[in-house]
Short mmCIF file of C-alpha atoms in Angstrom, two decimals:
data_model
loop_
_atom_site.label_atom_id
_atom_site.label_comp_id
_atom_site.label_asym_id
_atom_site.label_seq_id
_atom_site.Cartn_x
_atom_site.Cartn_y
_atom_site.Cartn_z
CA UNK H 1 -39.58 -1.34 1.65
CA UNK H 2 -36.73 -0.11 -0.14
CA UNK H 3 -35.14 1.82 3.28
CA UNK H 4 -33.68 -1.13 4.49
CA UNK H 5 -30.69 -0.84 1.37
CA UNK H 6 -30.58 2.65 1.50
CA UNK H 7 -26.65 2.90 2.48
CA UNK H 8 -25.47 5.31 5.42
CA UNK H 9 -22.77 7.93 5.37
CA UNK H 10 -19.19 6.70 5.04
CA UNK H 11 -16.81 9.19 6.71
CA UNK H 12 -13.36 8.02 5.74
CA UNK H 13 -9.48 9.68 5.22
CA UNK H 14 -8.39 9.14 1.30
CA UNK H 15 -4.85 8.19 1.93
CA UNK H 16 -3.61 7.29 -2.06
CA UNK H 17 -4.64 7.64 -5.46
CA UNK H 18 -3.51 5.23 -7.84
CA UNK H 19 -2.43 6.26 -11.18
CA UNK H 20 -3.60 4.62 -13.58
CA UNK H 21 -2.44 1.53 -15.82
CA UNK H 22 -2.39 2.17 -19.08
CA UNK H 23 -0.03 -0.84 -19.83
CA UNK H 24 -3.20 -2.83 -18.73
CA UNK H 25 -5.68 0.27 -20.04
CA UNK H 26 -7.20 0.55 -16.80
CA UNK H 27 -8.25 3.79 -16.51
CA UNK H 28 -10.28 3.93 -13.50
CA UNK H 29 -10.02 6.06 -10.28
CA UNK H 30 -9.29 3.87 -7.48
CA UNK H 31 -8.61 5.64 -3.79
CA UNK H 32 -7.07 3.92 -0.79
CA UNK H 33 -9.13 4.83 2.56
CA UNK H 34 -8.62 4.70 5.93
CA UNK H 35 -11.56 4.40 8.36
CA UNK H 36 -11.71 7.41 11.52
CA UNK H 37 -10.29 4.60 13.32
CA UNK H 38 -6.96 4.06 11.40
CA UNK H 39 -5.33 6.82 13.21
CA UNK H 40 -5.61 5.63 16.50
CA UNK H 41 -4.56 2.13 15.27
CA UNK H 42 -1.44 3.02 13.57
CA UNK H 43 -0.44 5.04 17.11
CA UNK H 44 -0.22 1.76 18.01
CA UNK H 45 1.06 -0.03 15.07
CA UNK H 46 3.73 1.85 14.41
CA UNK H 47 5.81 2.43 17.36
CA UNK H 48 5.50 -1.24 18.09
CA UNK H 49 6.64 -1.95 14.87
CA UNK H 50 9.70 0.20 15.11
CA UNK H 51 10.53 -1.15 18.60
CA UNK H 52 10.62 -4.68 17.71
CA UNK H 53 12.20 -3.75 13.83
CA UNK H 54 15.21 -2.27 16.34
CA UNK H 55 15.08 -5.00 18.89
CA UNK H 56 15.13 -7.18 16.23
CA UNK H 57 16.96 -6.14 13.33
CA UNK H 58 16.68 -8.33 10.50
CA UNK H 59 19.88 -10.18 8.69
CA UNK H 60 20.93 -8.78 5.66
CA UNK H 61 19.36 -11.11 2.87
CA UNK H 62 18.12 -13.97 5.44
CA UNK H 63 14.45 -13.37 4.79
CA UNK H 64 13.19 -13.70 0.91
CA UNK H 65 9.74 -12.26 0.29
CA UNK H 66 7.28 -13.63 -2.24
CA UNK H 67 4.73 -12.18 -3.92
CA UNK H 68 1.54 -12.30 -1.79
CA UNK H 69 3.29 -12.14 1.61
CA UNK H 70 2.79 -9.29 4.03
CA UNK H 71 6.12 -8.38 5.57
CA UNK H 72 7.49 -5.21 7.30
CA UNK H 73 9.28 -3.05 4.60
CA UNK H 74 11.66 -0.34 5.24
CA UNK H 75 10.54 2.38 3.05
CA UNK H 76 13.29 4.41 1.63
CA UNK H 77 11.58 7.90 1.54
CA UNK H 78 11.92 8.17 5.52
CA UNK H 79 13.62 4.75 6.60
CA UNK H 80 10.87 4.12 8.53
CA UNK H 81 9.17 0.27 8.94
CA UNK H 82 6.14 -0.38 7.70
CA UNK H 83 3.54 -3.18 7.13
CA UNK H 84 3.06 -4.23 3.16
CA UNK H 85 1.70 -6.70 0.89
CA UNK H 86 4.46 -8.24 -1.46
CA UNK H 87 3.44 -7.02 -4.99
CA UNK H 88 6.35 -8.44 -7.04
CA UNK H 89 9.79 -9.61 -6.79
CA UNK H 90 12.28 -8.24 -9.86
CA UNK H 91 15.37 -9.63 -9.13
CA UNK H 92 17.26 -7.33 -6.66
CA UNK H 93 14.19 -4.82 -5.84
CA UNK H 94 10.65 -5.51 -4.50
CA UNK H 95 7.06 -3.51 -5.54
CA UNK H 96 5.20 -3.57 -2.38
CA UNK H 97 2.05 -2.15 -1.39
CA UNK H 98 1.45 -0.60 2.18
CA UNK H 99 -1.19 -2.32 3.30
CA UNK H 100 -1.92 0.85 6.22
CA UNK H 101 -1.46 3.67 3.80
CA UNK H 102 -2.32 2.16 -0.12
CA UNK H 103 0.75 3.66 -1.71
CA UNK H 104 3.03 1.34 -3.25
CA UNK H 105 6.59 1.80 -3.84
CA UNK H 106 9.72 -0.45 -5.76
CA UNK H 107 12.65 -0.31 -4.19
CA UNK H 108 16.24 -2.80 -3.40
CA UNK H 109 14.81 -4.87 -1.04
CA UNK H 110 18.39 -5.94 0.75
CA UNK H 111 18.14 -4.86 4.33
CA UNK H 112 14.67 -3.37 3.84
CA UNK H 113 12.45 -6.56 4.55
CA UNK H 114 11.74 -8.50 7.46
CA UNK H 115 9.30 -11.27 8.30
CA UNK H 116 6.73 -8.88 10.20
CA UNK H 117 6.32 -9.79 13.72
CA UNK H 118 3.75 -11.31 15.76
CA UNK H 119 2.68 -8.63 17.56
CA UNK H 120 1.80 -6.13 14.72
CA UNK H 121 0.86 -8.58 12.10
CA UNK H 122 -2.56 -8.44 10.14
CA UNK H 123 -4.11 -10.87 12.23
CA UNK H 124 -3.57 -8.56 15.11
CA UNK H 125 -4.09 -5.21 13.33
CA UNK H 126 -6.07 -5.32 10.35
CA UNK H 127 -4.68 -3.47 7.20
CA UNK H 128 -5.93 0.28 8.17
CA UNK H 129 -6.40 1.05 4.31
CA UNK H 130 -8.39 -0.74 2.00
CA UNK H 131 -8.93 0.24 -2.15
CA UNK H 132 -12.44 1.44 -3.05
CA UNK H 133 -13.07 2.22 -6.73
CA UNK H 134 -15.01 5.68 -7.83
CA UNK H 135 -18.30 4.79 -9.82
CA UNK H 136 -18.82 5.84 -13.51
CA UNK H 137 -15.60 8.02 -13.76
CA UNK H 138 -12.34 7.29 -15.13
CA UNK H 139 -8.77 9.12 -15.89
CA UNK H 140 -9.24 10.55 -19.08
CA UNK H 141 -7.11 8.24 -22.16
CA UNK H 142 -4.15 10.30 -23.02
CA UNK H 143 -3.20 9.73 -26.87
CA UNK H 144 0.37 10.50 -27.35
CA UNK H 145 1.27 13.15 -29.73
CA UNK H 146 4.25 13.47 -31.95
CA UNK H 147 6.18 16.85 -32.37
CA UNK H 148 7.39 17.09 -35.35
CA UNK H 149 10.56 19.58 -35.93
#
């Protein structure tokens, strides 16, 4: 009986698109989703985060991220903390990716990262976005064209 693999509904919020990486020449459409739950969970998340962030501010260059780690990063767009996976460290700036949201961002990571604490870390709170790839579609492969004057 074939039912049993039949696959229900997913209702989900599409929180990023990635662009795609034409350095690698992956062109495929990957989303980042949050679940109906992620709302409710980041109501939590991030307040607590931001209380502890100012109860706890971090020293300026006593914590150094490496790639892999999940940290609390201080996003420059609003100054807010948030949770995110270490991506890569270039010298002076960081690439993380938010591990609640699925953008990523590079940015001068002095004064922006901290370890991320106990009480909102990803054993606590799962990551409230995860990456889900679209099936048999793909960004279309731009050529580059020359202008000639």
């Amino acid at each position: 009986n074939n039912n049993n693999n039949k696959k229900l509904p997913y209702t989900a919020i599409v929180s990023d698109i990635k662009q795609p990486d034409s350095e690698n020449k992956d062109y495929s459409i990957y989303l980042s989703i949050q679940e109906e739950a992620a709302e409710n969970n980041l109501n939590q998340i991030q307040p607590l985060l931001a209380q502890e962030m100012l109860e706890n501010p971090p020293l300026a260059g006593a914590f150094r991220p490496k790639r892999g780690d999940v940290i609390a990063a201080r996003w420059p767009v609003d100054n807010a903390w948030y949770r995110a996976k270490v991506d890569k460290v270039i010298e002076k700036s960081i690439r993380v990716t938010f591990i609640d949201y699925g953008n990523s961002d590079e940015f001068a990571y002095l004064d922006r990262v901290a370890k991320l604490p106990v009480t909102c870390d990803s054993t606590t709170f799962k990551a409230q976005s995860k990456v889900v790839k679209l099936a048999y579609v793909e960004y279309p492969k731009v050529v580059s064209i020359k202008f000639y004057y």
